[in-house]
Structure formats: C-alpha cells, structure tokens
mmCIF file of N, CA and C in Angstrom:
data_model
loop_
_atom_site.group_PDB
_atom_site.id
_atom_site.type_symbol
_atom_site.label_atom_id
_atom_site.label_comp_id
_atom_site.label_asym_id
_atom_site.label_seq_id
_atom_site.Cartn_x
_atom_site.Cartn_y
_atom_site.Cartn_z
ATOM 1 N N MET A 1 0.832 -1.139 0.012
ATOM 2 C CA MET A 1 -0.018 0.030 -0.008
ATOM 3 C C MET A 1 0.931 1.240 0.007
ATOM 4 N N ASP A 2 0.461 2.308 -0.673
ATOM 5 C CA ASP A 2 1.255 3.479 -0.708
ATOM 6 C C ASP A 2 1.119 4.239 0.595
ATOM 7 N N VAL A 3 2.121 4.829 0.975
ATOM 8 C CA VAL A 3 2.193 5.607 2.219
ATOM 9 C C VAL A 3 2.485 7.029 1.921
ATOM 10 N N SER A 4 1.784 7.966 2.518
ATOM 11 C CA SER A 4 2.052 9.290 2.416
ATOM 12 C C SER A 4 2.206 9.975 3.705
ATOM 13 N N ALA A 5 3.223 10.853 3.904
ATOM 14 C CA ALA A 5 3.349 11.674 5.162
ATOM 15 C C ALA A 5 3.597 13.087 4.713
ATOM 16 N N ALA A 6 2.571 13.914 4.827
ATOM 17 C CA ALA A 6 2.661 15.304 4.413
ATOM 18 C C ALA A 6 2.811 16.244 5.562
ATOM 19 N N LEU A 7 3.752 17.099 5.577
ATOM 20 C CA LEU A 7 4.037 17.957 6.658
ATOM 21 C C LEU A 7 3.561 19.419 6.258
ATOM 22 N N GLU A 8 2.696 19.999 7.056
ATOM 23 C CA GLU A 8 2.328 21.363 6.749
ATOM 24 C C GLU A 8 2.209 22.216 8.077
ATOM 25 N N THR A 9 2.269 23.463 7.988
ATOM 26 C CA THR A 9 2.063 24.386 9.124
ATOM 27 C C THR A 9 0.588 24.805 9.081
ATOM 28 N N VAL A 10 -0.109 24.603 10.144
ATOM 29 C CA VAL A 10 -1.492 24.795 10.050
ATOM 30 C C VAL A 10 -1.964 26.001 11.005
ATOM 31 N N GLY A 11 -1.054 26.673 11.664
ATOM 32 C CA GLY A 11 -1.412 27.766 12.534
ATOM 33 C C GLY A 11 -0.281 28.158 13.427
ATOM 34 N N ASP A 12 -0.615 28.953 14.356
ATOM 35 C CA ASP A 12 0.317 29.521 15.349
ATOM 36 C C ASP A 12 1.322 28.467 15.869
ATOM 37 N N GLY A 13 2.393 28.189 15.214
ATOM 38 C CA GLY A 13 3.436 27.327 15.620
ATOM 39 C C GLY A 13 2.963 25.841 15.685
ATOM 40 N N VAL A 14 1.971 25.459 14.965
ATOM 41 C CA VAL A 14 1.497 24.119 14.889
ATOM 42 C C VAL A 14 1.812 23.450 13.534
ATOM 43 N N VAL A 15 2.630 22.363 13.676
ATOM 44 C CA VAL A 15 2.976 21.548 12.456
ATOM 45 C C VAL A 15 2.088 20.342 12.436
ATOM 46 N N LEU A 16 1.527 20.014 11.357
ATOM 47 C CA LEU A 16 0.677 18.825 11.150
ATOM 48 C C LEU A 16 1.280 17.912 10.207
ATOM 49 N N ILE A 17 1.410 16.634 10.629
ATOM 50 C CA ILE A 17 1.903 15.544 9.771
ATOM 51 C C ILE A 17 0.765 14.622 9.574
ATOM 52 N N ARG A 18 0.256 14.561 8.302
ATOM 53 C CA ARG A 18 -0.878 13.690 8.035
ATOM 54 C C ARG A 18 -0.295 12.396 7.384
ATOM 55 N N VAL A 19 -0.526 11.277 8.076
ATOM 56 C CA VAL A 19 0.081 9.996 7.561
ATOM 57 C C VAL A 19 -1.114 9.170 7.111
ATOM 58 N N ARG A 20 -0.981 8.589 5.849
ATOM 59 C CA ARG A 20 -1.960 7.742 5.248
ATOM 60 C C ARG A 20 -1.250 6.485 4.777
ATOM 61 N N GLY A 21 -1.914 5.312 4.936
ATOM 62 C CA GLY A 21 -1.406 4.070 4.382
ATOM 63 C C GLY A 21 -1.032 3.023 5.506
ATOM 64 N N SER A 22 -0.131 2.172 5.182
ATOM 65 C CA SER A 22 0.182 1.131 5.998
ATOM 66 C C SER A 22 1.737 1.303 6.410
ATOM 67 N N LEU A 23 2.005 1.537 7.709
ATOM 68 C CA LEU A 23 3.310 1.778 8.152
ATOM 69 C C LEU A 23 3.985 0.477 8.568
ATOM 70 N N ASP A 24 4.553 -0.146 7.572
ATOM 71 C CA ASP A 24 5.283 -1.442 7.851
ATOM 72 C C ASP A 24 6.564 -1.415 7.099
ATOM 73 N N GLY A 25 7.645 -1.777 7.851
ATOM 74 C CA GLY A 25 8.987 -1.766 7.307
ATOM 75 C C GLY A 25 9.513 -0.362 7.113
ATOM 76 N N TRP A 26 10.735 -0.249 6.803
ATOM 77 C CA TRP A 26 11.401 1.095 6.589
ATOM 78 C C TRP A 26 10.827 1.815 5.437
ATOM 79 N N ASP A 27 10.533 1.180 4.323
ATOM 80 C CA ASP A 27 9.936 1.765 3.121
ATOM 81 C C ASP A 27 8.651 2.485 3.413
ATOM 82 N N GLY A 28 7.846 1.828 4.279
ATOM 83 C CA GLY A 28 6.511 2.388 4.630
ATOM 84 C C GLY A 28 6.634 3.516 5.681
ATOM 85 N N THR A 29 7.791 3.573 6.425
ATOM 86 C CA THR A 29 7.890 4.494 7.546
ATOM 87 C C THR A 29 8.809 5.615 7.342
ATOM 88 N N ALA A 30 9.681 5.495 6.334
ATOM 89 C CA ALA A 30 10.733 6.549 6.136
ATOM 90 C C ALA A 30 10.127 7.956 5.904
ATOM 91 N N GLY A 31 9.070 8.106 5.228
ATOM 92 C CA GLY A 31 8.490 9.426 5.032
ATOM 93 C C GLY A 31 8.011 10.114 6.328
ATOM 94 N N MET A 32 7.373 9.254 7.128
ATOM 95 C CA MET A 32 6.954 9.771 8.424
ATOM 96 C C MET A 32 8.140 10.147 9.277
ATOM 97 N N ALA A 33 9.111 9.305 9.329
ATOM 98 C CA ALA A 33 10.386 9.581 10.156
ATOM 99 C C ALA A 33 10.995 10.860 9.684
ATOM 100 N N ALA A 34 11.073 11.070 8.345
ATOM 101 C CA ALA A 34 11.712 12.356 7.821
ATOM 102 C C ALA A 34 10.820 13.532 8.245
ATOM 103 N N ALA A 35 9.591 13.470 8.155
ATOM 104 C CA ALA A 35 8.674 14.489 8.564
ATOM 105 C C ALA A 35 8.817 14.892 9.964
ATOM 106 N N LEU A 36 8.891 13.818 10.867
ATOM 107 C CA LEU A 36 9.064 13.992 12.327
ATOM 108 C C LEU A 36 10.347 14.749 12.615
ATOM 109 N N ALA A 37 11.471 14.325 11.954
ATOM 110 C CA ALA A 37 12.721 14.939 12.098
ATOM 111 C C ALA A 37 12.741 16.402 11.767
ATOM 112 N N ALA A 38 12.077 16.696 10.602
ATOM 113 C CA ALA A 38 12.006 18.072 10.109
ATOM 114 C C ALA A 38 11.180 18.921 11.082
ATOM 115 N N ALA A 39 10.083 18.375 11.628
ATOM 116 C CA ALA A 39 9.272 19.118 12.559
ATOM 117 C C ALA A 39 9.993 19.429 13.861
ATOM 118 N N ALA A 40 10.798 18.442 14.245
ATOM 119 C CA ALA A 40 11.501 18.635 15.507
ATOM 120 C C ALA A 40 12.595 19.737 15.488
ATOM 121 N N THR A 41 13.125 19.978 14.268
ATOM 122 C CA THR A 41 14.153 20.995 14.108
ATOM 123 C C THR A 41 13.484 22.338 13.523
ATOM 124 N N GLY A 42 12.240 22.267 13.307
ATOM 125 C CA GLY A 42 11.698 23.469 12.687
ATOM 126 C C GLY A 42 11.246 24.493 13.753
ATOM 127 N N GLU A 43 10.443 25.428 13.366
ATOM 128 C CA GLU A 43 10.024 26.509 14.235
ATOM 129 C C GLU A 43 8.792 26.282 15.002
ATOM 130 N N GLY A 44 8.110 25.158 14.777
ATOM 131 C CA GLY A 44 6.838 24.916 15.494
ATOM 132 C C GLY A 44 7.056 24.620 16.942
ATOM 133 N N ARG A 45 6.002 24.928 17.697
ATOM 134 C CA ARG A 45 5.981 24.602 19.145
ATOM 135 C C ARG A 45 5.242 23.245 19.488
ATOM 136 N N LEU A 46 4.452 22.847 18.493
ATOM 137 C CA LEU A 46 3.633 21.661 18.639
ATOM 138 C C LEU A 46 3.542 20.904 17.288
ATOM 139 N N THR A 47 3.768 19.636 17.396
ATOM 140 C CA THR A 47 3.613 18.774 16.173
ATOM 141 C C THR A 47 2.516 17.835 16.428
ATOM 142 N N VAL A 48 1.561 17.739 15.495
ATOM 143 C CA VAL A 48 0.413 16.819 15.575
ATOM 144 C C VAL A 48 0.653 15.772 14.424
ATOM 145 N N VAL A 49 0.665 14.532 14.758
ATOM 146 C CA VAL A 49 0.762 13.524 13.843
ATOM 147 C C VAL A 49 -0.612 12.835 13.704
ATOM 148 N N ASP A 50 -1.233 13.060 12.588
ATOM 149 C CA ASP A 50 -2.586 12.534 12.217
ATOM 150 C C ASP A 50 -2.391 11.037 11.816
ATOM 151 N N LEU A 51 -2.770 10.093 12.634
ATOM 152 C CA LEU A 51 -2.670 8.718 12.336
ATOM 153 C C LEU A 51 -4.025 8.107 12.033
ATOM 154 N N SER A 52 -5.056 8.963 11.772
ATOM 155 C CA SER A 52 -6.408 8.483 11.509
ATOM 156 C C SER A 52 -6.567 7.710 10.159
ATOM 157 N N GLY A 53 -5.583 7.946 9.258
ATOM 158 C CA GLY A 53 -5.569 7.250 7.972
ATOM 159 C C GLY A 53 -4.657 6.064 7.822
ATOM 160 N N VAL A 54 -4.169 5.609 9.033
ATOM 161 C CA VAL A 54 -3.193 4.463 9.011
ATOM 162 C C VAL A 54 -3.964 3.203 9.478
ATOM 163 N N GLY A 55 -4.003 2.241 8.594
ATOM 164 C CA GLY A 55 -4.591 0.933 8.892
ATOM 165 C C GLY A 55 -3.812 0.027 9.592
ATOM 166 N N PHE A 56 -2.495 0.112 9.487
ATOM 167 C CA PHE A 56 -1.600 -0.845 10.138
ATOM 168 C C PHE A 56 -0.178 -0.158 10.447
ATOM 169 N N ALA A 57 0.346 -0.516 11.569
ATOM 170 C CA ALA A 57 1.683 0.055 11.912
ATOM 171 C C ALA A 57 2.402 -1.132 12.667
ATOM 172 N N ASP A 58 3.638 -1.234 12.272
ATOM 173 C CA ASP A 58 4.508 -2.237 12.931
ATOM 174 C C ASP A 58 5.561 -1.638 13.842
ATOM 175 N N SER A 59 6.538 -2.409 14.322
ATOM 176 C CA SER A 59 7.505 -1.989 15.260
ATOM 177 C C SER A 59 8.361 -0.911 14.617
ATOM 178 N N THR A 60 8.595 -0.975 13.286
ATOM 179 C CA THR A 60 9.398 0.058 12.628
ATOM 180 C C THR A 60 8.749 1.448 12.722
ATOM 181 N N ALA A 61 7.409 1.509 12.620
ATOM 182 C CA ALA A 61 6.693 2.759 12.814
ATOM 183 C C ALA A 61 6.696 3.206 14.224
ATOM 184 N N LEU A 62 6.671 2.248 15.206
ATOM 185 C CA LEU A 62 6.798 2.586 16.564
ATOM 186 C C LEU A 62 8.098 3.201 16.948
ATOM 187 N N HIS A 63 9.184 2.561 16.397
ATOM 188 C CA HIS A 63 10.577 3.115 16.634
ATOM 189 C C HIS A 63 10.676 4.566 16.012
ATOM 190 N N ALA A 64 10.139 4.799 14.900
ATOM 191 C CA ALA A 64 10.144 6.053 14.268
ATOM 192 C C ALA A 64 9.461 7.144 15.120
ATOM 193 N N LEU A 65 8.274 6.696 15.669
ATOM 194 C CA LEU A 65 7.477 7.621 16.576
ATOM 195 C C LEU A 65 8.303 7.900 17.829
ATOM 196 N N LEU A 66 8.880 6.900 18.372
ATOM 197 C CA LEU A 66 9.672 7.033 19.647
ATOM 198 C C LEU A 66 10.852 7.922 19.402
ATOM 199 N N ASP A 67 11.502 7.792 18.227
ATOM 200 C CA ASP A 67 12.667 8.599 17.914
ATOM 201 C C ASP A 67 12.220 10.037 17.754
ATOM 202 N N GLY A 68 11.070 10.149 17.080
ATOM 203 C CA GLY A 68 10.478 11.561 16.851
ATOM 204 C C GLY A 68 10.129 12.210 18.153
ATOM 205 N N LEU A 69 9.616 11.414 19.080
ATOM 206 C CA LEU A 69 9.190 11.931 20.446
ATOM 207 C C LEU A 69 10.510 12.368 21.184
ATOM 208 N N ARG A 70 11.538 11.596 21.094
ATOM 209 C CA ARG A 70 12.815 12.052 21.779
ATOM 210 C C ARG A 70 13.389 13.257 21.180
ATOM 211 N N GLU A 71 13.357 13.361 19.813
ATOM 212 C CA GLU A 71 13.794 14.551 19.180
ATOM 213 C C GLU A 71 12.982 15.848 19.527
ATOM 214 N N HIS A 72 11.693 15.641 19.602
ATOM 215 C CA HIS A 72 10.880 16.795 19.984
ATOM 216 C C HIS A 72 11.142 17.221 21.429
ATOM 217 N N GLU A 73 11.286 16.202 22.326
ATOM 218 C CA GLU A 73 11.489 16.481 23.760
ATOM 219 C C GLU A 73 12.840 17.264 23.894
ATOM 220 N N SER A 74 13.887 16.840 23.154
ATOM 221 C CA SER A 74 15.187 17.353 23.244
ATOM 222 C C SER A 74 15.174 18.865 22.755
ATOM 223 N N ALA A 75 14.246 19.116 21.769
ATOM 224 C CA ALA A 75 14.141 20.514 21.187
ATOM 225 C C ALA A 75 13.059 21.298 22.052
ATOM 226 N N GLY A 76 12.469 20.791 23.107
ATOM 227 C CA GLY A 76 11.494 21.548 23.783
ATOM 228 C C GLY A 76 10.251 21.758 23.141
ATOM 229 N N ARG A 77 9.894 20.746 22.215
ATOM 230 C CA ARG A 77 8.601 20.798 21.537
ATOM 231 C C ARG A 77 7.714 19.762 21.923
ATOM 232 N N ARG A 78 6.395 19.939 21.832
ATOM 233 C CA ARG A 78 5.339 18.922 22.145
ATOM 234 C C ARG A 78 5.022 18.101 20.887
ATOM 235 N N LEU A 79 4.817 16.845 21.091
ATOM 236 C CA LEU A 79 4.370 15.936 20.071
ATOM 237 C C LEU A 79 3.088 15.159 20.507
ATOM 238 N N VAL A 80 1.999 15.312 19.670
ATOM 239 C CA VAL A 80 0.753 14.705 19.961
ATOM 240 C C VAL A 80 0.337 13.828 18.765
ATOM 241 N N LEU A 81 -0.094 12.527 19.139
ATOM 242 C CA LEU A 81 -0.647 11.676 18.145
ATOM 243 C C LEU A 81 -2.154 11.788 18.050
ATOM 244 N N ALA A 82 -2.699 11.992 16.956
ATOM 245 C CA ALA A 82 -4.151 12.268 16.830
ATOM 246 C C ALA A 82 -4.743 11.085 16.064
ATOM 247 N N GLY A 83 -6.002 10.832 16.426
ATOM 248 C CA GLY A 83 -6.795 9.737 15.820
ATOM 249 C C GLY A 83 -8.013 10.257 15.154
ATOM 250 N N PRO A 84 -9.015 9.510 15.045
ATOM 251 C CA PRO A 84 -9.183 8.233 15.809
ATOM 252 C C PRO A 84 -8.244 7.115 15.179
ATOM 253 N N LEU A 85 -7.627 6.420 16.181
ATOM 254 C CA LEU A 85 -6.684 5.334 15.821
ATOM 255 C C LEU A 85 -7.448 4.065 15.433
ATOM 256 N N GLY A 86 -6.945 3.379 14.352
ATOM 257 C CA GLY A 86 -7.590 2.136 14.027
ATOM 258 C C GLY A 86 -7.220 1.109 14.972
ATOM 259 N N VAL A 87 -7.953 0.036 15.037
ATOM 260 C CA VAL A 87 -7.734 -1.069 15.933
ATOM 261 C C VAL A 87 -6.272 -1.578 15.982
ATOM 262 N N ASN A 88 -5.830 -1.843 14.775
ATOM 263 C CA ASN A 88 -4.388 -2.333 14.623
ATOM 264 C C ASN A 88 -3.297 -1.346 15.158
ATOM 265 N N VAL A 89 -3.536 -0.103 14.941
ATOM 266 C CA VAL A 89 -2.628 0.903 15.417
ATOM 267 C C VAL A 89 -2.675 1.085 16.941
ATOM 268 N N ARG A 90 -3.876 1.082 17.476
ATOM 269 C CA ARG A 90 -4.068 1.242 18.880
ATOM 270 C C ARG A 90 -3.421 0.065 19.637
ATOM 271 N N ARG A 91 -3.682 -1.185 18.998
ATOM 272 C CA ARG A 91 -3.139 -2.331 19.588
ATOM 273 C C ARG A 91 -1.622 -2.306 19.740
ATOM 274 N N LEU A 92 -0.941 -1.816 18.668
ATOM 275 C CA LEU A 92 0.549 -1.688 18.706
ATOM 276 C C LEU A 92 1.024 -0.900 19.964
ATOM 277 N N PHE A 93 0.353 0.178 20.305
ATOM 278 C CA PHE A 93 0.789 0.864 21.531
ATOM 279 C C PHE A 93 0.399 0.077 22.891
ATOM 280 N N GLU A 94 -0.683 -0.586 22.806
ATOM 281 C CA GLU A 94 -1.156 -1.370 24.011
ATOM 282 C C GLU A 94 -0.292 -2.569 24.246
ATOM 283 N N VAL A 95 0.052 -3.328 23.164
ATOM 284 C CA VAL A 95 0.844 -4.570 23.298
ATOM 285 C C VAL A 95 2.309 -4.281 23.675
ATOM 286 N N THR A 96 2.868 -3.153 23.254
ATOM 287 C CA THR A 96 4.184 -2.788 23.498
ATOM 288 C C THR A 96 4.375 -2.002 24.837
ATOM 289 N N GLY A 97 3.312 -1.668 25.452
ATOM 290 C CA GLY A 97 3.290 -0.820 26.640
ATOM 291 C C GLY A 97 3.782 0.554 26.426
ATOM 292 N N THR A 98 3.635 1.068 25.285
ATOM 293 C CA THR A 98 4.129 2.512 24.999
ATOM 294 C C THR A 98 3.101 3.548 25.012
ATOM 295 N N SER A 99 1.837 3.110 25.320
ATOM 296 C CA SER A 99 0.821 4.166 25.318
ATOM 297 C C SER A 99 1.098 5.317 26.188
ATOM 298 N N ASP A 100 1.667 5.032 27.398
ATOM 299 C CA ASP A 100 1.998 6.159 28.373
ATOM 300 C C ASP A 100 3.137 7.100 27.855
ATOM 301 N N ALA A 101 3.947 6.670 26.904
ATOM 302 C CA ALA A 101 5.060 7.553 26.382
ATOM 303 C C ALA A 101 4.535 8.680 25.619
ATOM 304 N N PHE A 102 3.375 8.436 24.988
ATOM 305 C CA PHE A 102 2.834 9.524 24.065
ATOM 306 C C PHE A 102 1.657 10.229 24.575
ATOM 307 N N ARG A 103 1.432 11.418 24.077
ATOM 308 C CA ARG A 103 0.175 12.232 24.304
ATOM 309 C C ARG A 103 -0.692 11.926 23.065
ATOM 310 N N PHE A 104 -1.916 11.451 23.389
ATOM 311 C CA PHE A 104 -2.912 11.173 22.342
ATOM 312 C C PHE A 104 -4.102 12.140 22.387
ATOM 313 N N ALA A 105 -4.704 12.367 21.203
ATOM 314 C CA ALA A 105 -5.800 13.181 21.140
ATOM 315 C C ALA A 105 -6.832 12.402 20.277
ATOM 316 N N ALA A 106 -8.144 12.650 20.526
ATOM 317 C CA ALA A 106 -9.119 11.978 19.820
ATOM 318 C C ALA A 106 -9.223 12.209 18.275
ATOM 319 N N ASP A 107 -8.754 13.471 17.943
ATOM 320 C CA ASP A 107 -8.716 13.937 16.562
ATOM 321 C C ASP A 107 -7.766 15.162 16.415
ATOM 322 N N VAL A 108 -7.528 15.564 15.158
ATOM 323 C CA VAL A 108 -6.549 16.642 14.888
ATOM 324 C C VAL A 108 -7.054 17.949 15.554
ATOM 325 N N GLU A 109 -8.310 18.312 15.557
ATOM 326 C CA GLU A 109 -8.852 19.443 16.050
ATOM 327 C C GLU A 109 -8.614 19.520 17.529
ATOM 328 N N THR A 110 -8.799 18.461 18.248
ATOM 329 C CA THR A 110 -8.657 18.365 19.722
ATOM 330 C C THR A 110 -7.165 18.477 19.989
ATOM 331 N N ALA A 111 -6.329 17.874 19.186
ATOM 332 C CA ALA A 111 -4.911 17.954 19.402
ATOM 333 C C ALA A 111 -4.383 19.429 19.274
ATOM 334 N N ILE A 112 -4.839 20.140 18.287
ATOM 335 C CA ILE A 112 -4.374 21.510 18.125
ATOM 336 C C ILE A 112 -4.910 22.430 19.166
ATOM 337 N N ALA A 113 -6.215 22.152 19.614
ATOM 338 C CA ALA A 113 -6.777 23.034 20.634
ATOM 339 C C ALA A 113 -6.206 22.750 22.028
ATOM 340 N N GLY A 114 -5.749 21.519 22.277
ATOM 341 C CA GLY A 114 -5.324 21.194 23.642
ATOM 342 C C GLY A 114 -3.848 21.455 23.927
#
C-alpha cells in the first residue's frame, strides 16, 4: 500500500503531519520519520501526527515515533498523536506498553486546541 506523510504548518506554531497508508518496514515508515525529524528541528511549538488514515503500523513505525518523540522533547517541543486510531494501530501501543510514552488526542482538532 502506498504511504504518504505530508508536513504542513496549520497555524500559530502548529505543524501537522498527515500520515496515510500502512506503516510497515522502513519503506513504509521513512516518510513519516523524515517529517518528524524536520518538525523537531523546525520553528513549530507543537507537532500533531494525524494517524487516522493509518490501517496498520508495525515496530518500525513505533521506533520512528519514539525517535521523533525524543527529538521533540530534546528540542523543547510537544508531540501529539491524533486519531481516531484504527484497531491495529491502537493495539501496537497497547501490546508494547508504549501508550504512556505519548500524548494522544481523539482527533486533529482536539490535538491543536489542547
């Protein structure tokens, strides 16, 4: 499945990364990883990763998100994952015990407002 990760500035210091497709393996995750790295070093105060269009994510995607979280924290920026999350994506965080590492929002609008 084709994967897309589009980075855009949507308002007062808010960077939105819209991810669509299946995040499996490095080929499927590289675009999101690059967008996260760019957002962490950019001018934004908040990065929202919209995962509502992701049907599947594996450990490669989780590692990219964890790396992105560390980069954001080092730069003093917030990272929020927005849903609604698909069952397979939500399960990845639950099974790996990484749910508490991230901030989650029900949707993009909530993430931006919160």
